Coordinates of C-alpha atoms (C1' of nucleotides) in Angstrom, one line a residue:
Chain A
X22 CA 0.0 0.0 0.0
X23 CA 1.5 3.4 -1.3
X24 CA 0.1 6.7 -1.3
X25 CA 1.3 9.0 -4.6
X26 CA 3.5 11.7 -3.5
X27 CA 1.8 13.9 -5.6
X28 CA -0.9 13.3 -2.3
X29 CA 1.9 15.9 0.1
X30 CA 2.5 18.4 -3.5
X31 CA -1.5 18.6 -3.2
X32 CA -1.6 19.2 0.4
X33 CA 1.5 21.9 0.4
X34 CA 0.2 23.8 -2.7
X35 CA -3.3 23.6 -1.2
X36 CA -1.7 25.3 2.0
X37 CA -0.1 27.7 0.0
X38 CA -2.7 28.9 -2.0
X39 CA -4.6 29.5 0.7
X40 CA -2.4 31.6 2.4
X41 CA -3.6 34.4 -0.2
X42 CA -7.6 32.9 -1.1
X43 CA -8.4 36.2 -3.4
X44 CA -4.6 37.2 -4.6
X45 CA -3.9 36.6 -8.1
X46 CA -3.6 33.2 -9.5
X47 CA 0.1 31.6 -8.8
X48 CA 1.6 30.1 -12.4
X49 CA 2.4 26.4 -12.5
X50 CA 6.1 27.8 -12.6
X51 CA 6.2 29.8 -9.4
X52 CA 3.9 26.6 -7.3
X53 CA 6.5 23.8 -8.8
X54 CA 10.2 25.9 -8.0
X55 CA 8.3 27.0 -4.5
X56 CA 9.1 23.2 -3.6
X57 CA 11.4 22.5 -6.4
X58 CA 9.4 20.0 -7.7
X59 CA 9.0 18.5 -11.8
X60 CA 6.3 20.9 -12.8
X61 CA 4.8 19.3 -16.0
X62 CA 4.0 16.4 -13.5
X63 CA 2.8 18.6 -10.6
X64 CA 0.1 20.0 -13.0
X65 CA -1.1 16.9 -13.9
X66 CA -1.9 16.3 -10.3
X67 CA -3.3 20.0 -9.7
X68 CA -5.4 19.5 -12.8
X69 CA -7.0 15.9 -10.8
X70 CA -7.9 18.7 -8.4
X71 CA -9.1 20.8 -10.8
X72 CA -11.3 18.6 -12.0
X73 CA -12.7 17.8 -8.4
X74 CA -13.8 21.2 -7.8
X75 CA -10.8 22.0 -5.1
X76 CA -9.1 24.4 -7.4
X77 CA -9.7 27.2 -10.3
X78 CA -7.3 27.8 -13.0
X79 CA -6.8 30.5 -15.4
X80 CA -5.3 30.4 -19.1
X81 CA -3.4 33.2 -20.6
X82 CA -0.6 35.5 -19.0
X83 CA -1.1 35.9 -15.4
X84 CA -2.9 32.5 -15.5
X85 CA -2.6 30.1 -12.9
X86 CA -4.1 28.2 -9.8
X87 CA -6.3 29.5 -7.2
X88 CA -8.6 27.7 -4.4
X89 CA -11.9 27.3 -5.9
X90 CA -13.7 27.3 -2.2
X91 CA -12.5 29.4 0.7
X92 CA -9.6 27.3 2.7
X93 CA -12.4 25.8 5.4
X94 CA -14.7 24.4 2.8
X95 CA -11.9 22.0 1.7
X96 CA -10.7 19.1 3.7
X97 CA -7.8 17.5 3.7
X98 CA -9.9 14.1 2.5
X99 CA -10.9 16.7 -0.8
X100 CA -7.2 16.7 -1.3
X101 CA -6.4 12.9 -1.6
X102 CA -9.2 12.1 -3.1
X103 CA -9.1 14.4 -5.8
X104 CA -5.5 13.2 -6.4
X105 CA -5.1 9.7 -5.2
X106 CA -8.8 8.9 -6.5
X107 CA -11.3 8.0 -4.0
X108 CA -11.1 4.3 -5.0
X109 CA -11.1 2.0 -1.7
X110 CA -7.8 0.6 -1.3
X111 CA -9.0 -3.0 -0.8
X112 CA -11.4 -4.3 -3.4
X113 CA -13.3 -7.3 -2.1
X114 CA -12.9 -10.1 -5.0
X115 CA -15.3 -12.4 -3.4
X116 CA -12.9 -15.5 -3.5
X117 CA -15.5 -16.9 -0.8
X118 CA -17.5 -17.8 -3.6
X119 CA -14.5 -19.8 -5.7
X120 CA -13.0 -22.9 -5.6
X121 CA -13.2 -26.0 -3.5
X122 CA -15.1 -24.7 -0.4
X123 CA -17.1 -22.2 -2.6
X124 CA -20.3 -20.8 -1.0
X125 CA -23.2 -21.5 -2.6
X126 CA -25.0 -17.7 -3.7
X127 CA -27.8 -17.8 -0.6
X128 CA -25.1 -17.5 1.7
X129 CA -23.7 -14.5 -0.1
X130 CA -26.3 -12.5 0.9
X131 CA -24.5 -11.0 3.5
X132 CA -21.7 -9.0 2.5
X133 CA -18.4 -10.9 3.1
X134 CA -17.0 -10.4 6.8
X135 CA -13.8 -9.3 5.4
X136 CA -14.9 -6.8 3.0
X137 CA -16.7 -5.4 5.5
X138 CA -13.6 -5.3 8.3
X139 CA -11.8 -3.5 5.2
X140 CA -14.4 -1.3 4.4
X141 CA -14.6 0.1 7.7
X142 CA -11.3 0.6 8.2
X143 CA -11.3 2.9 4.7
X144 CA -14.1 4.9 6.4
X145 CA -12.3 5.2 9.9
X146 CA -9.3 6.8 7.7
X147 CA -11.9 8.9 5.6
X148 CA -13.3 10.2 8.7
X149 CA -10.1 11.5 10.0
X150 CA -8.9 13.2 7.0
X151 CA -12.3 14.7 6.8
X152 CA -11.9 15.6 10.0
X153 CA -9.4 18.7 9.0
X154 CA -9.6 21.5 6.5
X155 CA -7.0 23.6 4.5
X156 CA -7.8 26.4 6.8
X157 CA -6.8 24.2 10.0
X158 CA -3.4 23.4 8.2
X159 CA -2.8 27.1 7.2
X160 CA -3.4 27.8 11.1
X161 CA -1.0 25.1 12.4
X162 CA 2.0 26.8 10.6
X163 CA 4.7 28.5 12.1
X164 CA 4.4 31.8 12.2
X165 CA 7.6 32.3 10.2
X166 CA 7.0 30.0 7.5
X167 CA 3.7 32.1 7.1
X168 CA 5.2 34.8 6.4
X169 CA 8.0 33.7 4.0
X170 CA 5.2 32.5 1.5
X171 CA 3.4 35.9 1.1
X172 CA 4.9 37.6 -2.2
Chain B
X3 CA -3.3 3.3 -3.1
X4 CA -3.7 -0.2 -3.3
X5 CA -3.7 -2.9 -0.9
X6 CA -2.2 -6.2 -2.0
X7 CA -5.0 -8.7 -2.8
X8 CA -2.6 -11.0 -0.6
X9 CA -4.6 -9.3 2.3
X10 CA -7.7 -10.6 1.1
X11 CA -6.2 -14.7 0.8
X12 CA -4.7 -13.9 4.3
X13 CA -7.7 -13.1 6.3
X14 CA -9.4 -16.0 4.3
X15 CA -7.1 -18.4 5.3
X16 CA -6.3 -17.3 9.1
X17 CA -10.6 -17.2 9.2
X18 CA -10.6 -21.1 7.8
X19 CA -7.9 -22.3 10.2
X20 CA -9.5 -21.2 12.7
X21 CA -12.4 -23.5 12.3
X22 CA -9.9 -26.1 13.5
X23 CA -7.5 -24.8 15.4
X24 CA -6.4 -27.6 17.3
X25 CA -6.2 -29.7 13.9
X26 CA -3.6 -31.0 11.8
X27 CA -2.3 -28.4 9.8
X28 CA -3.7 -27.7 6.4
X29 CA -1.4 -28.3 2.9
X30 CA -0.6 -25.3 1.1
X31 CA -2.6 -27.3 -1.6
X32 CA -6.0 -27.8 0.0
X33 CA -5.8 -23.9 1.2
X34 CA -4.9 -23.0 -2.6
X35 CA -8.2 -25.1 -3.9
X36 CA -10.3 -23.9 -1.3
X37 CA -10.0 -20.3 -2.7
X38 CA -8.9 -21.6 -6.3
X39 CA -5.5 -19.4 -6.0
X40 CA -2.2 -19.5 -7.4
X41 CA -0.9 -21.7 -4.8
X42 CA 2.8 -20.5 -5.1
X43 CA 2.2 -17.0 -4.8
X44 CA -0.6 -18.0 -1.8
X45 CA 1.9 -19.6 0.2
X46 CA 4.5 -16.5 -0.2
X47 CA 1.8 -14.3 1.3
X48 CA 1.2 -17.2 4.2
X49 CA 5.2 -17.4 5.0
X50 CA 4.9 -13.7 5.4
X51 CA 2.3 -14.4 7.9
X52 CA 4.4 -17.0 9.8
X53 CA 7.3 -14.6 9.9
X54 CA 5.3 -12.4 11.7
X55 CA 4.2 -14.8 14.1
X56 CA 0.5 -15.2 13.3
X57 CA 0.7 -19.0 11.8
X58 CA 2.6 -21.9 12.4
X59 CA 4.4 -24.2 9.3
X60 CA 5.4 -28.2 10.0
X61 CA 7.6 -30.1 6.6
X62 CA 7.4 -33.0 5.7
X63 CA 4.2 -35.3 5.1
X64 CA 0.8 -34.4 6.6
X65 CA 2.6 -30.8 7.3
X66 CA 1.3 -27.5 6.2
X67 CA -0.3 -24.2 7.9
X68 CA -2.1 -23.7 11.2
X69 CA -2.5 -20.8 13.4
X70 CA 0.4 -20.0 15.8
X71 CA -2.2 -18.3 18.2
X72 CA -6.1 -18.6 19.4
X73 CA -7.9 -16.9 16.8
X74 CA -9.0 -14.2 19.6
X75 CA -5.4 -12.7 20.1
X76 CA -5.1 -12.1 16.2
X77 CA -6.3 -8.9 15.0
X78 CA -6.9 -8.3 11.3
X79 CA -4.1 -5.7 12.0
X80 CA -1.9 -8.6 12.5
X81 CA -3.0 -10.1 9.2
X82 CA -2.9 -7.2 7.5
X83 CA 0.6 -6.1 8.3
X84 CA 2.0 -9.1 7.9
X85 CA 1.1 -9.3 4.4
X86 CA 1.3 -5.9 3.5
X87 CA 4.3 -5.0 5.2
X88 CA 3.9 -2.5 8.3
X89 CA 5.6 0.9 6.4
X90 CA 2.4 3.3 6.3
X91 CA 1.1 4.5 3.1
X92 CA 2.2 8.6 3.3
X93 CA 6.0 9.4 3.7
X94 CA 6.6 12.4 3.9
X95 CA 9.4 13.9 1.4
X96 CA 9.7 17.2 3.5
X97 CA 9.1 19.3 0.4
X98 CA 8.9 22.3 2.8
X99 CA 12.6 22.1 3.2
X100 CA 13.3 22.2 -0.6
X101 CA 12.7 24.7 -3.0
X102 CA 12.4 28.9 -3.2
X103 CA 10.3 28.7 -0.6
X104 CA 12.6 26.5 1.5
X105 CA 11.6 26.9 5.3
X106 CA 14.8 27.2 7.9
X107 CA 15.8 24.4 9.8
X108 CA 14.9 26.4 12.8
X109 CA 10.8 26.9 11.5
X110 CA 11.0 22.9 11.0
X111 CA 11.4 22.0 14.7
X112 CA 7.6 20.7 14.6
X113 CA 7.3 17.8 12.1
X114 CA 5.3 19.0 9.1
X115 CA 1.7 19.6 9.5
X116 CA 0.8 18.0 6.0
X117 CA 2.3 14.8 7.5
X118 CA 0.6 14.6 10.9
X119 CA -3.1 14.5 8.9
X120 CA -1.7 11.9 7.3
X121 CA -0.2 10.2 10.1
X122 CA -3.2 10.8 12.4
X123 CA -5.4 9.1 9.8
X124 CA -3.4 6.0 9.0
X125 CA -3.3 5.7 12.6
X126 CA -7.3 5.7 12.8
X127 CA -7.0 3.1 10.2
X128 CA -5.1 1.0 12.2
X129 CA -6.9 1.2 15.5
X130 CA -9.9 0.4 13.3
X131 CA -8.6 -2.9 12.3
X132 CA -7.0 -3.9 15.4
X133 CA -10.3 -4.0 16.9
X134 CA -11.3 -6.8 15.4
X135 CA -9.9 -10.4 15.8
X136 CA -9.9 -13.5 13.5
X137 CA -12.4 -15.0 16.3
X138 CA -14.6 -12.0 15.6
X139 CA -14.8 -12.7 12.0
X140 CA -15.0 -16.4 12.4
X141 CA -18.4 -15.8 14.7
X142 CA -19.6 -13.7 12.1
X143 CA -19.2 -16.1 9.5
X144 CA -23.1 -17.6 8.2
X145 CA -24.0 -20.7 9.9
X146 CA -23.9 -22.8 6.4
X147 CA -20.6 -21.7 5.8
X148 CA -19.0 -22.9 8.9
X149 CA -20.1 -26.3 8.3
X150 CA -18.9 -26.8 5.2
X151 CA -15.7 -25.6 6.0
X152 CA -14.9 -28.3 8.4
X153 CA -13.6 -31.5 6.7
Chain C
dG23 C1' -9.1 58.6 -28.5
dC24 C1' -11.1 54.2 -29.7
dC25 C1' -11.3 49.7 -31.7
dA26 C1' -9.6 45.7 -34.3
dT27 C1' -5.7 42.8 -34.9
dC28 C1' -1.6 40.4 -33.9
dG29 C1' 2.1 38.5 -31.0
dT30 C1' 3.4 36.6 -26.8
dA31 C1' 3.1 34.3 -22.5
dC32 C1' 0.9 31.0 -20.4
dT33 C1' -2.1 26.9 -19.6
dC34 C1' -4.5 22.4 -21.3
dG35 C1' -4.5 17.7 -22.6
dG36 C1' -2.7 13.8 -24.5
dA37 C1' 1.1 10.7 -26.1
dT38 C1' 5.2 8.6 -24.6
dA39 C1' 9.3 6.6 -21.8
dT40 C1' 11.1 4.7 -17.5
dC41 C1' 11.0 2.6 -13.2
dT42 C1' 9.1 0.3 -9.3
dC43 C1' 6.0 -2.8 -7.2
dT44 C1' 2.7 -6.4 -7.6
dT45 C1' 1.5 -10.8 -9.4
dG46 C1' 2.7 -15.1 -10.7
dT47 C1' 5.8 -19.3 -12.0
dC48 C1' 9.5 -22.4 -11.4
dC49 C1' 13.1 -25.2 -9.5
dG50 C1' 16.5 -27.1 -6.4
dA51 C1' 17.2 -28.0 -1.4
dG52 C1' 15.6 -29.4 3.0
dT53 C1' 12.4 -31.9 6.2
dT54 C1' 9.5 -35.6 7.9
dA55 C1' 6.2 -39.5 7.9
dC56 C1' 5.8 -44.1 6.3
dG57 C1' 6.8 -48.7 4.9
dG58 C1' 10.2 -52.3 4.1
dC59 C1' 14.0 -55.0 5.6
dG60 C1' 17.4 -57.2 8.5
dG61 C1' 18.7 -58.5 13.2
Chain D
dC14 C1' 9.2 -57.8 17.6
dC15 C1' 12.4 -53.9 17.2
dG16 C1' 15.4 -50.7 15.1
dC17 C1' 17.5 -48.9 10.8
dC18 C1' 17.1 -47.0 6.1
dG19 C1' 15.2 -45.6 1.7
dT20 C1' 11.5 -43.4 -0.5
dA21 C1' 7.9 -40.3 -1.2
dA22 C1' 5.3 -36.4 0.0
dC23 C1' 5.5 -32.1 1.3
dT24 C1' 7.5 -27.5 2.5
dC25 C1' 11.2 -23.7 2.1
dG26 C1' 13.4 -20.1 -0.1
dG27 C1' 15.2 -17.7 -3.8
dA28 C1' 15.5 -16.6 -8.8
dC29 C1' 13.1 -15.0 -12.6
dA30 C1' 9.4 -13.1 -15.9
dA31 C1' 5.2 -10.4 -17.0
dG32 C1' 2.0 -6.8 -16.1
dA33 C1' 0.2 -2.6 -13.9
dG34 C1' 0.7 1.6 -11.9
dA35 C1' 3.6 5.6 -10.5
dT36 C1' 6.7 9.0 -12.1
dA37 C1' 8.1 11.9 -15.0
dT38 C1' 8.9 14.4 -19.9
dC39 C1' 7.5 16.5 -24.2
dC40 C1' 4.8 18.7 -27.7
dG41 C1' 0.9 20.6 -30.3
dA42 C1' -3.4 23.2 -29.3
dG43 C1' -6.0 26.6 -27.0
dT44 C1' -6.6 31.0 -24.4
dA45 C1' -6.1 35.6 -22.7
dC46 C1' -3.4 39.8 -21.9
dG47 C1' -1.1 43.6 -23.9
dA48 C1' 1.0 46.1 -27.7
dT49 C1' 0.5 47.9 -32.2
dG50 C1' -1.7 50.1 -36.0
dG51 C1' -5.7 52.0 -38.4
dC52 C1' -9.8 54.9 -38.2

DNA sequence: GCCATCGTACTCGGATATCTCTTGTCCGAGTTACGGCGG
DNA sequence: CCGCCGTAACTCGGACAAGAGATATCCGAGTACGATGGC
C-alpha cells in the first residue's frame, strides 16, 4: 500500500494557496520551484484537483491556480481524493465464492465479513482526514514559515 | 493506493484455520483449492504471515499451515501487516525544506503539519482494524458456511 | 481617442518513456512420515 | 518384535518473468493579456 507523493504536493500547494484565497492566481512555474518539484507532472496532479472542484485555474498570461472554495470548505480528505482517486484501497474479489469450499449464492447474501472489516477501516481513515480543512493546516504553521510565503 | 489482494487470501485463510484450530495443519494445496489461488504466490503471502508470528508451518508429510495463536489474540491488524508489510502509506518527502520557498531548519522543529493528517489518519486506520480479531470474524461467518468448511 | 488585430506568454490535454512494485511461475534443497528389511 | 534405512510427500526459499501503476517528460493546441496600428 503506497500513497502517490503527488498526495503531500497537493496538500502543500493547497496550503499555500490558501495563504492568499483572493490574490492573483500563482503560475504552475512559481507553485513547482516553491518546492522544487517537476512541474509538467505537478500539474497533472493540480489539474486531478481541478477537476474535483478544489481548485480554479486561469489560461493566458497571469494565469494560474487559485482555491476554488474558501480554505475551510476543503478538507484534507478533498485533497487525496481528488488526487489519489477516492477508489477504496482493498477491493473485495469475493474469493469466498470460488473454488473448493465455494459458498453457494444464498449464503452470499451478507456481505463478506472481510470486505466489510476493510471497508470500515477505509471509512475510519476517511473520517479522520475529513476531520481537517486547509484552513486548520494554514493555522497550524509556524508563524515564520507564514510569512515567507506571502509575495 | 492499493492494498495487496494478498490481504484478502490472508484473512481468508487465518478465518478457515481457525475453524480447527487444534487440527492438523492444512497443505498449502487444499488452502490453494479452497480459494482456487495461485498456490505459489498464496503460500509467499502465508510465509509472510508465519514470519510475523500469526501461523505456524510443519515439513514433511501431513505438514502444512495452522494458526500459531487462538484466533482471539489475532487482530486483522496482524493479518494485514503481515502481508502488507507494516511501512504506512504517506511518507513524507519534506518538500517544505526544498525549493524557493525552503523553510529554515529552525521553523522545522515541529514535524510538518501535511504529515501529521496523514499520520493521524493512518493511525485511525489501524486502531480500526485492530479492533477486530480473526475469532470476531469467524463468529460472524453464516452458519452454512461454517459447516462446510470443516472436513 | 477608440477599436480591431496580432504577438506573446501562459495553460491544457494527450502521447510517450522509464522505473518500481505487484503478481505469478518455477526449480533445487531441505524436512519428515511411512513402509520395508534385517537382526 | 524392534530398530534402521530408503522413498515419497511435502514444504522452504530464492531466482526469474510479465504486467500494472507511479513518475516523469515533451509537444501541439488553445486561451487571454497587452501592444500595435488604423480609423
Amino acid at each position: 500500500m503506497k500513497l502517490s507523493r503527488g498526495v503531500e504536493w497537493g496538500l502543500h500547494c493547497a496550503v499555500l494557496l490558501a495563504v492568499t484565497p483572493d490574490g492573483p492566481p500563482v503560475s504552475r512555474q512559481k507553485l513547482a520551484a516553491e518546492y522544487d518539484l517537476p512541474e509538467a507532472y505537478l500539474v497533472k496532479h493540480l489539474h486531478s484537483m481541478v477537476r474535483s472542484g478544489i481548485l480554479q485555474s486561469t489560461s493566458g498570461p497571469n494565469g494560474g491556480f487559485r482555491l476554488a472554495r474558501p480554505p475551510a470548505d476543503i478538507t484534507a480528505l478533498d485533497v487525496v481524493e481528488a488526487v489519489e482517486g477516492s477508489a477504496p484501497p482493498f477491493t473485495c474479489q469475493e474469493i469466498r465464492r470460488r473454488g473448493r469450499g465455494a459458498a453457494p449464492p444464498e449464503l452470499c447474501a451478507e456481505p463478506c465479513t472481510v470486505n466489510s472489516v476493510m471497508t470500515a477501516a477505509h471509512q475510519a481513515w476517511r473520517d479522520s482526514l475529513r476531520g481537517v480543512t486547509v484552513a486548520d493546516l494554514l493555522e497550524r504553521l509556524p508563524e515564520g514559515a507564514l510569512a515567507r510565503s506571502r509575495p
